[in-house]
PDB file of N, CA and C and ligand atoms in Angstrom:
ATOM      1  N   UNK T 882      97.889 127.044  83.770  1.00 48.00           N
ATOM      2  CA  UNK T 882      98.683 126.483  82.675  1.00 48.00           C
ATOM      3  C   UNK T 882      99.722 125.523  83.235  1.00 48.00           C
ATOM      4  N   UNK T 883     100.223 124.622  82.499  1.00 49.00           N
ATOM      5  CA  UNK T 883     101.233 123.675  83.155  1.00 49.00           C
ATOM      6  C   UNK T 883     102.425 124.050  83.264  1.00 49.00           C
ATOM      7  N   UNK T 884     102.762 124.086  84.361  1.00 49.00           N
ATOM      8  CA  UNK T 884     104.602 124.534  84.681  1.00 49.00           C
ATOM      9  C   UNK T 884     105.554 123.879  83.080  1.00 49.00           C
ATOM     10  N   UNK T 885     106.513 125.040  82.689  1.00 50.00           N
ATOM     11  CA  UNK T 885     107.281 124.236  82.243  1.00 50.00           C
ATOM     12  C   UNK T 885     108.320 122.981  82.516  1.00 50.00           C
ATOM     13  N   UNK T 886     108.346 121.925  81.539  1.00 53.00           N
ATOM     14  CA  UNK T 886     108.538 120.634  81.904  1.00 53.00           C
ATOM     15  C   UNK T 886     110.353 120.329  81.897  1.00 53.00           C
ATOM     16  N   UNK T 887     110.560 120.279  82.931  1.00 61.00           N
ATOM     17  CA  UNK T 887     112.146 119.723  82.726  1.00 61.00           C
ATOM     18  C   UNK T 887     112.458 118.732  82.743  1.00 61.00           C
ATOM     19  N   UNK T 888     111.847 117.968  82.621  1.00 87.00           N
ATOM     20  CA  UNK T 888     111.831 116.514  82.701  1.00 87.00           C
ATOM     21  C   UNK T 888     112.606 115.878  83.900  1.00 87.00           C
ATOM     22  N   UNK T 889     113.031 116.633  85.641  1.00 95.00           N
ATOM     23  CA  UNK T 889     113.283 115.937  86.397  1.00 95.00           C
ATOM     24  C   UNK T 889     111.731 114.721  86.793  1.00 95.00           C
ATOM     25  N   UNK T 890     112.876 113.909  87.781  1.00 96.00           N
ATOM     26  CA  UNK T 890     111.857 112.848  88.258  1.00 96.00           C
ATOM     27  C   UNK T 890     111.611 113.241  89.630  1.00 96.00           C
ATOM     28  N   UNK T 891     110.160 113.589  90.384  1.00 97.00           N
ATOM     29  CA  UNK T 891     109.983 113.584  91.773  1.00 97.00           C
ATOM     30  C   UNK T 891     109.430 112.539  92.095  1.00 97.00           C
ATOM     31  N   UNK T 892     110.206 111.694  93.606  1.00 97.00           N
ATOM     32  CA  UNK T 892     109.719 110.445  94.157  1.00 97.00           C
ATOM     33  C   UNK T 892     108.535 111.546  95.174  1.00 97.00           C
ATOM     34  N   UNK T 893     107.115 110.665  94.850  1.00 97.00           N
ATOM     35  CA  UNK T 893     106.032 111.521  95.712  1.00 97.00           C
ATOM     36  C   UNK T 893     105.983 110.448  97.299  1.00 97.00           C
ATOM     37  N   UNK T 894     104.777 110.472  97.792  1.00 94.00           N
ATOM     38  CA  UNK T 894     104.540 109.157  98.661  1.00 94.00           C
ATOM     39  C   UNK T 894     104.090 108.181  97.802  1.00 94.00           C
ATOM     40  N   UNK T 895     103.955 107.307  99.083  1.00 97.00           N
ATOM     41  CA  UNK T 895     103.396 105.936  98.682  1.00 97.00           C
ATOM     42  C   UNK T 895     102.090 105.711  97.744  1.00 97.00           C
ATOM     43  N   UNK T 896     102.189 104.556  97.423  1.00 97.00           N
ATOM     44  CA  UNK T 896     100.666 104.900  96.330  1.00 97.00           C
ATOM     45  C   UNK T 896      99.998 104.381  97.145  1.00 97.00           C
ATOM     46  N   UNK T 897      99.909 103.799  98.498  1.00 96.00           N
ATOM     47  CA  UNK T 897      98.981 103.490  99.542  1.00 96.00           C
ATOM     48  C   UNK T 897      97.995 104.478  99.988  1.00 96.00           C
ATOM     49  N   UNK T 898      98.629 105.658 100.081  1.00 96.00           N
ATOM     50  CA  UNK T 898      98.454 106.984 100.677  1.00 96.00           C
ATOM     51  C   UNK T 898      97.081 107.573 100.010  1.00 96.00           C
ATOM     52  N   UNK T 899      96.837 106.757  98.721  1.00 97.00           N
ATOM     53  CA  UNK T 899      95.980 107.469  97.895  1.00 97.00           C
ATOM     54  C   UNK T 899      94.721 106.247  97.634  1.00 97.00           C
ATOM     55  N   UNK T 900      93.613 106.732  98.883  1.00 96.00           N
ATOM     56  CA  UNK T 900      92.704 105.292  98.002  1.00 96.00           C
ATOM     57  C   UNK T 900      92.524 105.420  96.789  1.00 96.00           C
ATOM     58  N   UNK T 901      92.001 103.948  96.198  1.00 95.00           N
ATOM     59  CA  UNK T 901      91.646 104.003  94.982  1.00 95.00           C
ATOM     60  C   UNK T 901      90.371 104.403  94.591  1.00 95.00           C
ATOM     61  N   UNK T 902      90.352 105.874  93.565  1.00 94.00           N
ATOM     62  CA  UNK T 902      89.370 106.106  92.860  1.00 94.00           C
ATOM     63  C   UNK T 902      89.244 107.805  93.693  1.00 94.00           C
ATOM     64  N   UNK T 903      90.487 107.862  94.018  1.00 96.00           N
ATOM     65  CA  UNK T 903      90.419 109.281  94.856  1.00 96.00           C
ATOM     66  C   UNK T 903      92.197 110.408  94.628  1.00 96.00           C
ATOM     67  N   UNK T 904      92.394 111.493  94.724  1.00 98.00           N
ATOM     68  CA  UNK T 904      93.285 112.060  94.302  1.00 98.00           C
ATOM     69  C   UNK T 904      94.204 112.751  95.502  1.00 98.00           C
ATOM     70  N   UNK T 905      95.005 112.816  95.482  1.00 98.00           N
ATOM     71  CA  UNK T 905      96.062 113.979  96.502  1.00 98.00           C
ATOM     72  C   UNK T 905      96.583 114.874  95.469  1.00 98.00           C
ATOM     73  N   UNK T 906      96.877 115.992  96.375  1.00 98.00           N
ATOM     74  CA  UNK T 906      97.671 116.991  95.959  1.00 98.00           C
ATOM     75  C   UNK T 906      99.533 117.417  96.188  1.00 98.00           C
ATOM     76  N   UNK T 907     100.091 117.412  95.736  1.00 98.00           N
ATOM     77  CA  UNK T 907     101.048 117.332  96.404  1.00 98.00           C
ATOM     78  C   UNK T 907     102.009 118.516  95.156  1.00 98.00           C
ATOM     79  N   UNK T 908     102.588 119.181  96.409  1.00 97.00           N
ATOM     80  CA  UNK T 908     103.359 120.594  96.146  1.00 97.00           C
ATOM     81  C   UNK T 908     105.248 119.344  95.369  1.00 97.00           C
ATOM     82  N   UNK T 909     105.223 119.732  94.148  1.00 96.00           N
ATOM     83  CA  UNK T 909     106.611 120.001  93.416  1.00 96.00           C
ATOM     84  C   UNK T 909     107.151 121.173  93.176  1.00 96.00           C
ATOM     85  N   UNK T 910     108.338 121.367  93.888  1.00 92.00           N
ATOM     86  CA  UNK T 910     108.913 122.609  93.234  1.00 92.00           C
ATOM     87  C   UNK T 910     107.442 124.012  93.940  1.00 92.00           C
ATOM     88  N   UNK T 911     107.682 124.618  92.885  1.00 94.00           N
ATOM     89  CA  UNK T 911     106.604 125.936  93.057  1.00 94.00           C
ATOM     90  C   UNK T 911     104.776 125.404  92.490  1.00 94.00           C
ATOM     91  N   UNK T 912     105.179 124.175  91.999  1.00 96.00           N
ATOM     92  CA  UNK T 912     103.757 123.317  91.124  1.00 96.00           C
ATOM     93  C   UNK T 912     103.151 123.073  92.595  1.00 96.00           C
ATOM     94  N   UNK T 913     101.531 122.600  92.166  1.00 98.00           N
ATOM     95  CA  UNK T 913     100.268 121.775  92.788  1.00 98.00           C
ATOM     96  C   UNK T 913     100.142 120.682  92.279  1.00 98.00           C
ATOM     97  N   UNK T 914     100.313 119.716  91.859  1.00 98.00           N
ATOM     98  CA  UNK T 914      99.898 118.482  91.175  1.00 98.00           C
ATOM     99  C   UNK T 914      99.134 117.482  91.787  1.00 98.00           C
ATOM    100  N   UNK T 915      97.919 117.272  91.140  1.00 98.00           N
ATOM    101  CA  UNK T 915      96.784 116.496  91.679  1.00 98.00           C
ATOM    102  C   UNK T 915      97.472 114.555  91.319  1.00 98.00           C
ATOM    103  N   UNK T 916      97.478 113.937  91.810  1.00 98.00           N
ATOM    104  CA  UNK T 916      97.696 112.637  91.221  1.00 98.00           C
ATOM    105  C   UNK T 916      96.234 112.074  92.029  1.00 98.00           C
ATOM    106  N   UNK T 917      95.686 111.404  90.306  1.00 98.00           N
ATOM    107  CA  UNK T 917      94.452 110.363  90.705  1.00 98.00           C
ATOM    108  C   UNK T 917      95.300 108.744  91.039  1.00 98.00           C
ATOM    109  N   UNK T 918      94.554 107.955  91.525  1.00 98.00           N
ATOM    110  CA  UNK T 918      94.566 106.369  91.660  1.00 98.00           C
ATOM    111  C   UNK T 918      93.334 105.703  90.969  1.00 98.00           C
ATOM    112  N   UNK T 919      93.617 105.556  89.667  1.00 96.00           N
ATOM    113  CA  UNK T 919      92.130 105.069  89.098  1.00 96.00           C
ATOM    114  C   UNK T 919      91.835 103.084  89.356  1.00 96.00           C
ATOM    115  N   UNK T 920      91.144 103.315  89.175  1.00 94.00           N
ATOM    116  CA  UNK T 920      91.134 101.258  89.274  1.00 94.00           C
ATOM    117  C   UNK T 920      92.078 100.460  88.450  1.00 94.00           C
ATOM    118  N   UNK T 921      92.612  99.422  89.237  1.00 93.00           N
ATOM    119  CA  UNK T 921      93.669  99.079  88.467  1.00 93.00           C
ATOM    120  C   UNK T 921      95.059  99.746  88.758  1.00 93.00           C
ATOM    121  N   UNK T 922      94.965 100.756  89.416  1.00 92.00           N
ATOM    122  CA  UNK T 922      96.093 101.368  90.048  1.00 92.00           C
ATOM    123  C   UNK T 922      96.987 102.348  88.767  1.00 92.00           C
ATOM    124  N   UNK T 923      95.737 102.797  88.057  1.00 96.00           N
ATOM    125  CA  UNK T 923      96.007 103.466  86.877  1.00 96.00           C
ATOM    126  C   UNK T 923      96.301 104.912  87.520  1.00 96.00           C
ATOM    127  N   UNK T 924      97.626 105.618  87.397  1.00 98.00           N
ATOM    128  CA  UNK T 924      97.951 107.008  88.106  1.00 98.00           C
ATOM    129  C   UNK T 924      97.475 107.439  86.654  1.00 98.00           C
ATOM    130  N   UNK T 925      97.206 108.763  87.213  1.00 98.00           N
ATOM    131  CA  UNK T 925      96.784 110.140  86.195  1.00 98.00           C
ATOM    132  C   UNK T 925      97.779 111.430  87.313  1.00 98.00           C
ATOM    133  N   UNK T 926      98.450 112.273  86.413  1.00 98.00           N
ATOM    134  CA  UNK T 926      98.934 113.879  87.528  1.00 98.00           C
ATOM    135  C   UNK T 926      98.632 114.635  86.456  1.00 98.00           C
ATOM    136  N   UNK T 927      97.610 115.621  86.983  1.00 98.00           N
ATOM    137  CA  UNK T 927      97.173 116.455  86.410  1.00 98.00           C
ATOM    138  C   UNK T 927      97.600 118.202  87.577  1.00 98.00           C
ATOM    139  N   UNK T 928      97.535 119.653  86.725  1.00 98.00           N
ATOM    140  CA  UNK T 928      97.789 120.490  87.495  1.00 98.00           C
ATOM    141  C   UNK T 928      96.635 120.747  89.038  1.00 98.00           C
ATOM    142  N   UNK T 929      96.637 121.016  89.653  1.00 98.00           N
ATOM    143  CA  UNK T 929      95.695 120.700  90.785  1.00 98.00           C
ATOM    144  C   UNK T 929      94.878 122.074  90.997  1.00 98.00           C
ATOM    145  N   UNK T 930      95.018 122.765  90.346  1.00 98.00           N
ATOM    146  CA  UNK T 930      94.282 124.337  90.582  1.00 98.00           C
ATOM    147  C   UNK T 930      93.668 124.343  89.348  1.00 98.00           C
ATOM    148  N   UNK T 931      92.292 124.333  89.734  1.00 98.00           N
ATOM    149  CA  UNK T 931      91.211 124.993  88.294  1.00 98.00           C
ATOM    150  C   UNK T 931      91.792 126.180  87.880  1.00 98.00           C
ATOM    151  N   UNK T 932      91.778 126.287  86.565  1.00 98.00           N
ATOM    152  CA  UNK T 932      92.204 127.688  85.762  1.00 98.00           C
ATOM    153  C   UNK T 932      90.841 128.436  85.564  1.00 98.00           C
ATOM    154  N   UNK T 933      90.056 127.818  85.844  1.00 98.00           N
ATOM    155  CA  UNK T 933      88.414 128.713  86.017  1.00 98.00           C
ATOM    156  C   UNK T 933      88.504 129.501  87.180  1.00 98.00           C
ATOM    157  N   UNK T 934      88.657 129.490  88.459  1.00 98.00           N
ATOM    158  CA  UNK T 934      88.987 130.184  89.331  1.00 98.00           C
ATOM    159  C   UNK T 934      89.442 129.436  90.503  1.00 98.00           C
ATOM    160  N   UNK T 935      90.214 128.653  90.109  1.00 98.00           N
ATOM    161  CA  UNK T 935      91.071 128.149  91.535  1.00 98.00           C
ATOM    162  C   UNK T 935      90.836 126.841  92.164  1.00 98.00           C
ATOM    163  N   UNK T 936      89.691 126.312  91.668  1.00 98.00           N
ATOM    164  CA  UNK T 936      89.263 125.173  92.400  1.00 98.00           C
ATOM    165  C   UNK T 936      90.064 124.018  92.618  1.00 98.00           C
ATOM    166  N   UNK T 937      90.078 123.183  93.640  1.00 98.00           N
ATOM    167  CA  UNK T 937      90.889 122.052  94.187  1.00 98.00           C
ATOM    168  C   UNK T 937      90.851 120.946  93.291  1.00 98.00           C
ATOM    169  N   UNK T 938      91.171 120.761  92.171  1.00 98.00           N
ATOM    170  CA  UNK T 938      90.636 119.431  91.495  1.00 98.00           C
ATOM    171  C   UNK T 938      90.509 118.312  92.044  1.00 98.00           C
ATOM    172  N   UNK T 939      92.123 117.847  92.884  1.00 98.00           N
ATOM    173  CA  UNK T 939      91.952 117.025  93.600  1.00 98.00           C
ATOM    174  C   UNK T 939      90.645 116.253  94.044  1.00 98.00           C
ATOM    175  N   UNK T 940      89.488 117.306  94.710  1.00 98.00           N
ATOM    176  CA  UNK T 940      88.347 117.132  95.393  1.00 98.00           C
ATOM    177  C   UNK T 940      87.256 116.698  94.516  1.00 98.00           C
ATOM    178  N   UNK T 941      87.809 117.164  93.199  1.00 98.00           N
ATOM    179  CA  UNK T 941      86.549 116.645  92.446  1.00 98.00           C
ATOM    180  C   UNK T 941      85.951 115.108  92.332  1.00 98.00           C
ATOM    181  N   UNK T 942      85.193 115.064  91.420  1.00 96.00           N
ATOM    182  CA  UNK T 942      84.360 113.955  91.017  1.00 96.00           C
ATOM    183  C   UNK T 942      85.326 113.265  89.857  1.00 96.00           C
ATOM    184  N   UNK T 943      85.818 112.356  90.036  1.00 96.00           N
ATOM    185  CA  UNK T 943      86.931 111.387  88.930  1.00 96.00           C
ATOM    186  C   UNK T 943      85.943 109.987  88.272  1.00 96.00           C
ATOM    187  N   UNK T 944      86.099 109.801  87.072  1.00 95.00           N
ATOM    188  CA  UNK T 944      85.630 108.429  86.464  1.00 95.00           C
ATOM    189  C   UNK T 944      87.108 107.954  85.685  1.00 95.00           C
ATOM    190  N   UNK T 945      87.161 107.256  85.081  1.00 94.00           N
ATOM    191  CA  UNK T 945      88.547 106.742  84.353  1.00 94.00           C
ATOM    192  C   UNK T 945      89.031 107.528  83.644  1.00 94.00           C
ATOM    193  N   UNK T 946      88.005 108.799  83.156  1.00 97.00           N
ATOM    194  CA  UNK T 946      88.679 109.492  82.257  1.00 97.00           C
ATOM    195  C   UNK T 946      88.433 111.160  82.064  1.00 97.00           C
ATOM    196  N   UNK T 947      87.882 111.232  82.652  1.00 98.00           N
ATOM    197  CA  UNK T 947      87.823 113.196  83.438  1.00 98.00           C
ATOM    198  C   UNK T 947      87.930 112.783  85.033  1.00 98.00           C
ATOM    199  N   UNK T 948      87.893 114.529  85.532  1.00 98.00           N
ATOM    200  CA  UNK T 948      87.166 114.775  86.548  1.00 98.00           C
ATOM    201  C   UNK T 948      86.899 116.317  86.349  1.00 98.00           C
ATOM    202  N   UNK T 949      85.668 116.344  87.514  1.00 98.00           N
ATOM    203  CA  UNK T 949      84.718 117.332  87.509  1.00 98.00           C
ATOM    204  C   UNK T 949      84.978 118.762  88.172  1.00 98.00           C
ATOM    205  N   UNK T 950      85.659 119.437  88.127  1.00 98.00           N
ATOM    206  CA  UNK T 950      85.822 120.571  89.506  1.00 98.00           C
ATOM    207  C   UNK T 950      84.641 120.738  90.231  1.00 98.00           C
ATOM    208  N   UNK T 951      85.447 120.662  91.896  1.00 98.00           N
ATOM    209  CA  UNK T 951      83.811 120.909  92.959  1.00 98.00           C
ATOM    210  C   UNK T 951      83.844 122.030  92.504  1.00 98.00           C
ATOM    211  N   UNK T 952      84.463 123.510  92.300  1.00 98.00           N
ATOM    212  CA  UNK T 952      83.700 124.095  92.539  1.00 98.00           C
ATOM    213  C   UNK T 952      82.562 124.821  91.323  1.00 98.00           C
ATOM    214  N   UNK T 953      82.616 124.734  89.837  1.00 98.00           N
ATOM    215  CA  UNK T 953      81.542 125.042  89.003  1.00 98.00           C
ATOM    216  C   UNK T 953      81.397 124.295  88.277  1.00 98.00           C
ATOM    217  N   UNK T 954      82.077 123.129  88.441  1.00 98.00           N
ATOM    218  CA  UNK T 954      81.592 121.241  87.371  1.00 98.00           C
ATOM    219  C   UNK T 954      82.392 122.098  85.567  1.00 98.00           C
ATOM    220  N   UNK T 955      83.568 122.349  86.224  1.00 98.00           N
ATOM    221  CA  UNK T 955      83.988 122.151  84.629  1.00 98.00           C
ATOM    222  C   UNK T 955      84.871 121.128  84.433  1.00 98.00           C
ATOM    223  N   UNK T 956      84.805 120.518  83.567  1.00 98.00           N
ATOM    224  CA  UNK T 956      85.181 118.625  83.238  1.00 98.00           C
ATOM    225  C   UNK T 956      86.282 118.952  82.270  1.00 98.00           C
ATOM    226  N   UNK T 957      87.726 117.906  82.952  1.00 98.00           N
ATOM    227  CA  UNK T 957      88.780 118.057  82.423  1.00 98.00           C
ATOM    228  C   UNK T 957      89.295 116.496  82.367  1.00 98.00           C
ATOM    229  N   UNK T 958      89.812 116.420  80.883  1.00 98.00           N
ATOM    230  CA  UNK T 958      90.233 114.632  80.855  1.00 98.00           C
ATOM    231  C   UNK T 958      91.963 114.811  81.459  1.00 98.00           C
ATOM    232  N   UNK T 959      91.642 113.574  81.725  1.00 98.00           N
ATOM    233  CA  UNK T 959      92.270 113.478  82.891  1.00 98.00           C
ATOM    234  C   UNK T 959      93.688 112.890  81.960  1.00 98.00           C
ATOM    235  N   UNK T 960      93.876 112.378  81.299  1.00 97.00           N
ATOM    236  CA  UNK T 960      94.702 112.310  79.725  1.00 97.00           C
ATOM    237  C   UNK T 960      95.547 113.526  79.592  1.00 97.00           C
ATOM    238  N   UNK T 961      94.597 114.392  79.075  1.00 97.00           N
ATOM    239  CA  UNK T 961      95.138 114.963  77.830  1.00 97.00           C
ATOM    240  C   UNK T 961      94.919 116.419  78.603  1.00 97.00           C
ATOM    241  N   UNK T 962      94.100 116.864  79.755  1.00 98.00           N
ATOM    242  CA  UNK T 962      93.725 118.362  80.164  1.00 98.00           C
ATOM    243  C   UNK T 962      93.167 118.661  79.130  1.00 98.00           C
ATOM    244  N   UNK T 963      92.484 118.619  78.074  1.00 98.00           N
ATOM    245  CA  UNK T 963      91.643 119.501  77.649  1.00 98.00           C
ATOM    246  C   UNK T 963      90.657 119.203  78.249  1.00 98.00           C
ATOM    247  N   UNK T 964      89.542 120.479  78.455  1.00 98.00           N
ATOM    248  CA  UNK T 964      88.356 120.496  79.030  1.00 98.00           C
ATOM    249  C   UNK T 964      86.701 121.102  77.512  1.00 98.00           C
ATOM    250  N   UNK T 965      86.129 119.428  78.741  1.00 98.00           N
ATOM    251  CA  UNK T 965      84.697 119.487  77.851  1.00 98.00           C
ATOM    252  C   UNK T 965      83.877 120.240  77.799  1.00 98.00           C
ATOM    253  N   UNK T 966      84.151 121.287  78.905  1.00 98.00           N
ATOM    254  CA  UNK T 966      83.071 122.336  79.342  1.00 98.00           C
ATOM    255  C   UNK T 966      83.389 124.230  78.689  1.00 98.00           C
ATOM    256  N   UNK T 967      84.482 123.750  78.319  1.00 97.00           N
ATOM    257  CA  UNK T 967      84.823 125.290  77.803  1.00 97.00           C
ATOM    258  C   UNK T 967      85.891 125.746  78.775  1.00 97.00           C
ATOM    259  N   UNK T 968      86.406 125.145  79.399  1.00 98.00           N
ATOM    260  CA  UNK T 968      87.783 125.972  80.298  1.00 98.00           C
ATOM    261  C   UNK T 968      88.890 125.693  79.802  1.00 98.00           C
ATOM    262  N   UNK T 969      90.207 126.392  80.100  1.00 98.00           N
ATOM    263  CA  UNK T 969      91.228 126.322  79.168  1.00 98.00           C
ATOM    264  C   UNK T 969      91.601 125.334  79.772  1.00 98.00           C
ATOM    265  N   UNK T 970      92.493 124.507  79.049  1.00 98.00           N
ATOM    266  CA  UNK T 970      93.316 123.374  79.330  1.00 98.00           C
ATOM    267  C   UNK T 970      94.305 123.211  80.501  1.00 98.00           C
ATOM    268  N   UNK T 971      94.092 121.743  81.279  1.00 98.00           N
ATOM    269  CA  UNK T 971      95.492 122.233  82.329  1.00 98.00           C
ATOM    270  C   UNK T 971      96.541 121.195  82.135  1.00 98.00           C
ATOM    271  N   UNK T 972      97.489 121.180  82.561  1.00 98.00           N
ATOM    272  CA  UNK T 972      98.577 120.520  82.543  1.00 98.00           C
ATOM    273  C   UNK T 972      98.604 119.107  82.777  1.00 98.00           C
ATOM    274  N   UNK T 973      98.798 117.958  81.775  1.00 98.00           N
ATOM    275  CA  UNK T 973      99.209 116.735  82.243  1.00 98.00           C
ATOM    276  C   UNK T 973     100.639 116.366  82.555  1.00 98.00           C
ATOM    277  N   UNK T 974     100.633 115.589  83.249  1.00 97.00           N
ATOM    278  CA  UNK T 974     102.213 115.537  83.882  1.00 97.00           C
ATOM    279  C   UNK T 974     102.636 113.733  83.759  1.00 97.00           C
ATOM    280  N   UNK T 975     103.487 113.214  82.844  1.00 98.00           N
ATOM    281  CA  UNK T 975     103.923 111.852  83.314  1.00 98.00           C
ATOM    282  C   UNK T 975     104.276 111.129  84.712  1.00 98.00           C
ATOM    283  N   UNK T 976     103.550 109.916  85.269  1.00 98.00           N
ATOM    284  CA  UNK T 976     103.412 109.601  86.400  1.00 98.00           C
ATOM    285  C   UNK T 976     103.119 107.973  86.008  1.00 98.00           C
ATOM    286  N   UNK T 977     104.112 107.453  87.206  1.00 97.00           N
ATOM    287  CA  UNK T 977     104.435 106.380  87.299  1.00 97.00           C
ATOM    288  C   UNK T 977     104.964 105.755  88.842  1.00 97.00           C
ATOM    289  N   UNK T 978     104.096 104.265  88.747  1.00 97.00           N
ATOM    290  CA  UNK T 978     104.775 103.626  89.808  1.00 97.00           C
ATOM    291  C   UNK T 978     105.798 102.695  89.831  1.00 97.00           C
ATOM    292  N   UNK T 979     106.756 103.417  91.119  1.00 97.00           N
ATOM    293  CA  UNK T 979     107.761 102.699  91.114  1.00 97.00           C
ATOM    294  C   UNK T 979     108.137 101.260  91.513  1.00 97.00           C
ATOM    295  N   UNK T 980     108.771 100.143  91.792  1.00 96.00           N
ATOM    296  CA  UNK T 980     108.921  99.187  92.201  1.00 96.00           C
ATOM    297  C   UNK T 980     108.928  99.227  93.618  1.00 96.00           C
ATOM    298  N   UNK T 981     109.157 100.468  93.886  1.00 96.00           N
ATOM    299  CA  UNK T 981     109.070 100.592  95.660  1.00 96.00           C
ATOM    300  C   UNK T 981     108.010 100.448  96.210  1.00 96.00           C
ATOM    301  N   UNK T 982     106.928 100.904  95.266  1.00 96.00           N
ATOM    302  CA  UNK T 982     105.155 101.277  96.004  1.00 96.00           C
ATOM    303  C   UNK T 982     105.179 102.808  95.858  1.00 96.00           C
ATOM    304  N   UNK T 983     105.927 103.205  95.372  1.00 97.00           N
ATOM    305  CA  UNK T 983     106.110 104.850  95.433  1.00 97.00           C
ATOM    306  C   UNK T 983     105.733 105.845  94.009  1.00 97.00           C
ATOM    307  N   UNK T 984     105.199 106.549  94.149  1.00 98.00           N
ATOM    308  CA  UNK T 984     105.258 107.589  92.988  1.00 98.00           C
ATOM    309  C   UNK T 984     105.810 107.889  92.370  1.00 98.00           C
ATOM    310  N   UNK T 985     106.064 108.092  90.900  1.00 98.00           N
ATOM    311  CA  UNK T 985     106.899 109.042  91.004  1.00 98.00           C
ATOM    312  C   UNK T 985     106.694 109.583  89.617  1.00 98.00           C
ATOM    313  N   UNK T 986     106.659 111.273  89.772  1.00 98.00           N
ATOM    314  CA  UNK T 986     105.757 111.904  88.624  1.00 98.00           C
ATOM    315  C   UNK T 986     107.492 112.846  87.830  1.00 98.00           C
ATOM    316  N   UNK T 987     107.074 112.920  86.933  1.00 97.00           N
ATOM    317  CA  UNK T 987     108.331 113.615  85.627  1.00 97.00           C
ATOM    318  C   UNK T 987     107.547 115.043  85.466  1.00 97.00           C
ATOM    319  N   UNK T 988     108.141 116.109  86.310  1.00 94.00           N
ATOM    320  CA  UNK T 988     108.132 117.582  86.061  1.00 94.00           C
ATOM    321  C   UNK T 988     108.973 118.291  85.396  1.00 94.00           C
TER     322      UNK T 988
HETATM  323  S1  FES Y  97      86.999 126.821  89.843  1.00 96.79           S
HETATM  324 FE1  FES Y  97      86.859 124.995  88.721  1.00 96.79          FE
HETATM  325  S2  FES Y  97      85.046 125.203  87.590  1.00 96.79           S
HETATM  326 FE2  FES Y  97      85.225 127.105  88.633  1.00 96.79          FE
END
């Protein structure tokens, strides 16, 4: 489920750090948060732990608008966290780049 939101701002790394069309994980606070780099340099932060049983989302399979968990292919939009496959919903998180080149996601 998604951490409750306090609306601080965390500066993450660089958005270099993240090829495009691929995700990192990166620890906020007690959170996992997956941030994608979609084409176009479109960020998505989604929660980074499958609520099916744990899986790395990060690692999954991303198109512009889900991704897939490696580990049993349950498909979560990458928007909104609801999932197409029947798993409960995970957390979207506001994320934005800064003028620096830097991240920076609203937890
Ligand atoms: S852990 Fe993600 S689909 Fe099973």
């Amino acid at each position: 489920m998604a951490p409750a939101s306090t609306g601080a701002v965390h500066r993450l790394g660089p958005l270099d750090e993240i090829p495009v069309g691929e995700a990192r994980t990166y620890a906020v606070g007690d959170a996992q948060i997956a941030v994608f780099r979609l084409r176009g340099d479109v960020l998505r932060a989604i929660d980074a732990v499958c609520p099916h049983a744990g899986g790395p989302l990060a690692d999954g399979q991303a198109d512009a608008e889900v991704v897939i968990c490696p580990l049993h292919s349950h498909v979560f939009n990458l928007a909104t966290g609801e999932s197409s496959s029947g798993a409960p919903p995970i957390g979207c998180h506001p994320v934005r780049l800064a003028a620096d080149g830097r991240i920076e996601l609203t937890l």
